[in-house]
């Protein structure tokens, strides 16, 4: 098989399976650059260098009252502010990415065989 033909077949497979392709790309990005995936999600929730007023993060903090050091809320806030929580959040994002890739590959295997 020539290289142009191989690229053509890959392109056809990608177009025919956009959902699976997107999931594999998301999973790969999650494994290689987890904070590139996590940072926008944290920002949308209201976490950043400071908690954005009126956001989900602000409401969660108001309901929680005192925030426990190194607890879930403090860790997520720390990750959004590039602190100690980055390693934990990055690890969780990597696990989610690996699971996503595994499930898609399992589905492809089941469909093919």
mmCIF file of C-alpha atoms in Angstrom:
data_model
loop_
_atom_site.group_PDB
_atom_site.id
_atom_site.type_symbol
_atom_site.label_atom_id
_atom_site.label_comp_id
_atom_site.label_asym_id
_atom_site.label_seq_id
_atom_site.Cartn_x
_atom_site.Cartn_y
_atom_site.Cartn_z
ATOM 1 C CA UNK A 1 0.000 0.000 0.000
ATOM 2 C CA UNK A 2 1.383 3.387 -1.003
ATOM 3 C CA UNK A 3 1.610 6.238 1.470
ATOM 4 C CA UNK A 4 -1.051 8.418 -0.234
ATOM 5 C CA UNK A 5 -3.467 5.475 -0.237
ATOM 6 C CA UNK A 6 -2.779 4.841 3.457
ATOM 7 C CA UNK A 7 -3.464 8.493 4.307
ATOM 8 C CA UNK A 8 -6.658 8.330 2.286
ATOM 9 C CA UNK A 9 -7.846 5.255 4.196
ATOM 10 C CA UNK A 10 -7.005 6.846 7.539
ATOM 11 C CA UNK A 11 -8.887 10.001 6.535
ATOM 12 C CA UNK A 12 -11.942 7.956 5.578
ATOM 13 C CA UNK A 13 -11.802 6.085 8.892
ATOM 14 C CA UNK A 14 -11.567 9.359 10.834
ATOM 15 C CA UNK A 15 -14.553 10.884 9.017
ATOM 16 C CA UNK A 16 -16.586 7.706 9.508
ATOM 17 C CA UNK A 17 -15.799 7.632 13.255
ATOM 18 C CA UNK A 18 -15.660 11.253 14.432
ATOM 19 C CA UNK A 19 -16.825 10.458 17.971
ATOM 20 C CA UNK A 20 -14.226 7.757 18.490
ATOM 21 C CA UNK A 21 -11.536 9.908 16.897
ATOM 22 C CA UNK A 22 -12.414 12.856 19.118
ATOM 23 C CA UNK A 23 -12.354 10.685 22.214
ATOM 24 C CA UNK A 24 -8.945 9.274 21.319
ATOM 25 C CA UNK A 25 -7.600 12.791 20.661
ATOM 26 C CA UNK A 26 -9.063 14.004 23.986
ATOM 27 C CA UNK A 27 -7.564 11.008 25.791
ATOM 28 C CA UNK A 28 -4.166 11.530 24.205
ATOM 29 C CA UNK A 29 -4.197 15.219 25.037
ATOM 30 C CA UNK A 30 -5.226 14.348 28.599
ATOM 31 C CA UNK A 31 -2.275 11.996 28.907
ATOM 32 C CA UNK A 32 0.288 14.332 27.352
ATOM 33 C CA UNK A 33 -0.878 17.734 28.662
ATOM 34 C CA UNK A 34 -3.468 17.192 31.402
ATOM 35 C CA UNK A 35 -3.593 20.786 32.613
ATOM 36 C CA UNK A 36 -4.316 21.932 29.065
ATOM 37 C CA UNK A 37 -7.552 19.969 29.437
ATOM 38 C CA UNK A 38 -8.211 20.754 33.118
ATOM 39 C CA UNK A 39 -7.540 24.507 33.157
ATOM 40 C CA UNK A 40 -10.492 25.524 30.936
ATOM 41 C CA UNK A 41 -12.814 23.242 32.917
ATOM 42 C CA UNK A 42 -11.641 24.748 36.202
ATOM 43 C CA UNK A 43 -12.044 28.259 34.767
ATOM 44 C CA UNK A 44 -15.625 27.538 33.646
ATOM 45 C CA UNK A 45 -16.401 26.309 37.168
ATOM 46 C CA UNK A 46 -15.001 29.560 38.595
ATOM 47 C CA UNK A 47 -11.608 28.435 39.847
ATOM 48 C CA UNK A 48 -8.539 30.494 38.975
ATOM 49 C CA UNK A 49 -5.949 32.584 40.787
ATOM 50 C CA UNK A 50 -8.950 33.649 42.859
ATOM 51 C CA UNK A 51 -12.478 32.263 43.010
ATOM 52 C CA UNK A 52 -14.716 34.162 40.568
ATOM 53 C CA UNK A 53 -17.713 35.743 42.265
ATOM 54 C CA UNK A 54 -21.106 34.271 41.382
ATOM 55 C CA UNK A 55 -19.576 31.093 39.971
ATOM 56 C CA UNK A 56 -20.124 27.470 40.916
ATOM 57 C CA UNK A 57 -16.869 27.602 42.894
ATOM 58 C CA UNK A 58 -18.071 30.626 44.874
ATOM 59 C CA UNK A 59 -21.407 28.974 45.684
ATOM 60 C CA UNK A 60 -19.656 25.750 46.691
ATOM 61 C CA UNK A 61 -17.336 27.677 48.993
ATOM 62 C CA UNK A 62 -20.258 29.571 50.533
ATOM 63 C CA UNK A 63 -22.088 26.314 51.242
ATOM 64 C CA UNK A 64 -19.004 24.545 52.560
ATOM 65 C CA UNK A 65 -18.114 27.274 55.045
ATOM 66 C CA UNK A 66 -14.584 26.769 56.291
ATOM 67 C CA UNK A 67 -12.383 25.127 53.673
ATOM 68 C CA UNK A 68 -10.176 22.335 54.978
ATOM 69 C CA UNK A 69 -6.519 22.673 54.039
ATOM 70 C CA UNK A 70 -5.586 20.158 51.322
ATOM 71 C CA UNK A 71 -9.214 19.081 51.064
ATOM 72 C CA UNK A 72 -10.999 18.666 47.737
ATOM 73 C CA UNK A 73 -11.989 22.328 47.357
ATOM 74 C CA UNK A 74 -8.568 23.631 48.408
ATOM 75 C CA UNK A 75 -6.786 21.195 46.092
ATOM 76 C CA UNK A 76 -8.891 22.155 43.067
ATOM 77 C CA UNK A 77 -8.420 25.861 43.812
ATOM 78 C CA UNK A 78 -4.692 25.283 44.208
ATOM 79 C CA UNK A 79 -4.541 23.470 40.858
ATOM 80 C CA UNK A 80 -6.316 26.357 39.138
ATOM 81 C CA UNK A 81 -3.786 28.758 40.663
ATOM 82 C CA UNK A 82 -0.841 26.507 39.626
ATOM 83 C CA UNK A 83 -0.114 25.385 43.179
ATOM 84 C CA UNK A 84 0.305 22.027 44.890
ATOM 85 C CA UNK A 85 -3.001 20.741 43.487
ATOM 86 C CA UNK A 86 -1.669 20.589 39.925
ATOM 87 C CA UNK A 87 -0.157 17.129 40.430
ATOM 88 C CA UNK A 88 -3.369 15.689 41.863
ATOM 89 C CA UNK A 89 -5.682 17.198 39.262
ATOM 90 C CA UNK A 90 -3.280 16.248 36.455
ATOM 91 C CA UNK A 91 -3.232 12.679 37.743
ATOM 92 C CA UNK A 92 -7.025 12.497 37.766
ATOM 93 C CA UNK A 93 -7.243 13.952 34.250
ATOM 94 C CA UNK A 94 -4.669 11.419 33.033
ATOM 95 C CA UNK A 95 -6.681 8.565 34.524
ATOM 96 C CA UNK A 96 -9.854 9.844 32.829
ATOM 97 C CA UNK A 97 -7.991 10.151 29.515
ATOM 98 C CA UNK A 98 -6.573 6.637 29.788
ATOM 99 C CA UNK A 99 -10.006 5.201 30.598
ATOM 100 C CA UNK A 100 -11.532 7.062 27.633
ATOM 101 C CA UNK A 101 -8.919 5.674 25.243
ATOM 102 C CA UNK A 102 -9.298 2.165 26.665
ATOM 103 C CA UNK A 103 -13.082 2.218 26.276
ATOM 104 C CA UNK A 104 -12.901 3.457 22.676
ATOM 105 C CA UNK A 105 -10.284 0.878 21.739
ATOM 106 C CA UNK A 106 -12.374 -1.817 23.414
ATOM 107 C CA UNK A 107 -15.414 -0.705 21.393
ATOM 108 C CA UNK A 108 -13.377 -0.705 18.172
ATOM 109 C CA UNK A 109 -12.113 -4.201 18.973
ATOM 110 C CA UNK A 110 -15.638 -5.451 19.705
ATOM 111 C CA UNK A 111 -16.973 -3.918 16.482
ATOM 112 C CA UNK A 112 -14.160 -5.348 14.409
ATOM 113 C CA UNK A 113 -13.962 -8.856 15.855
#
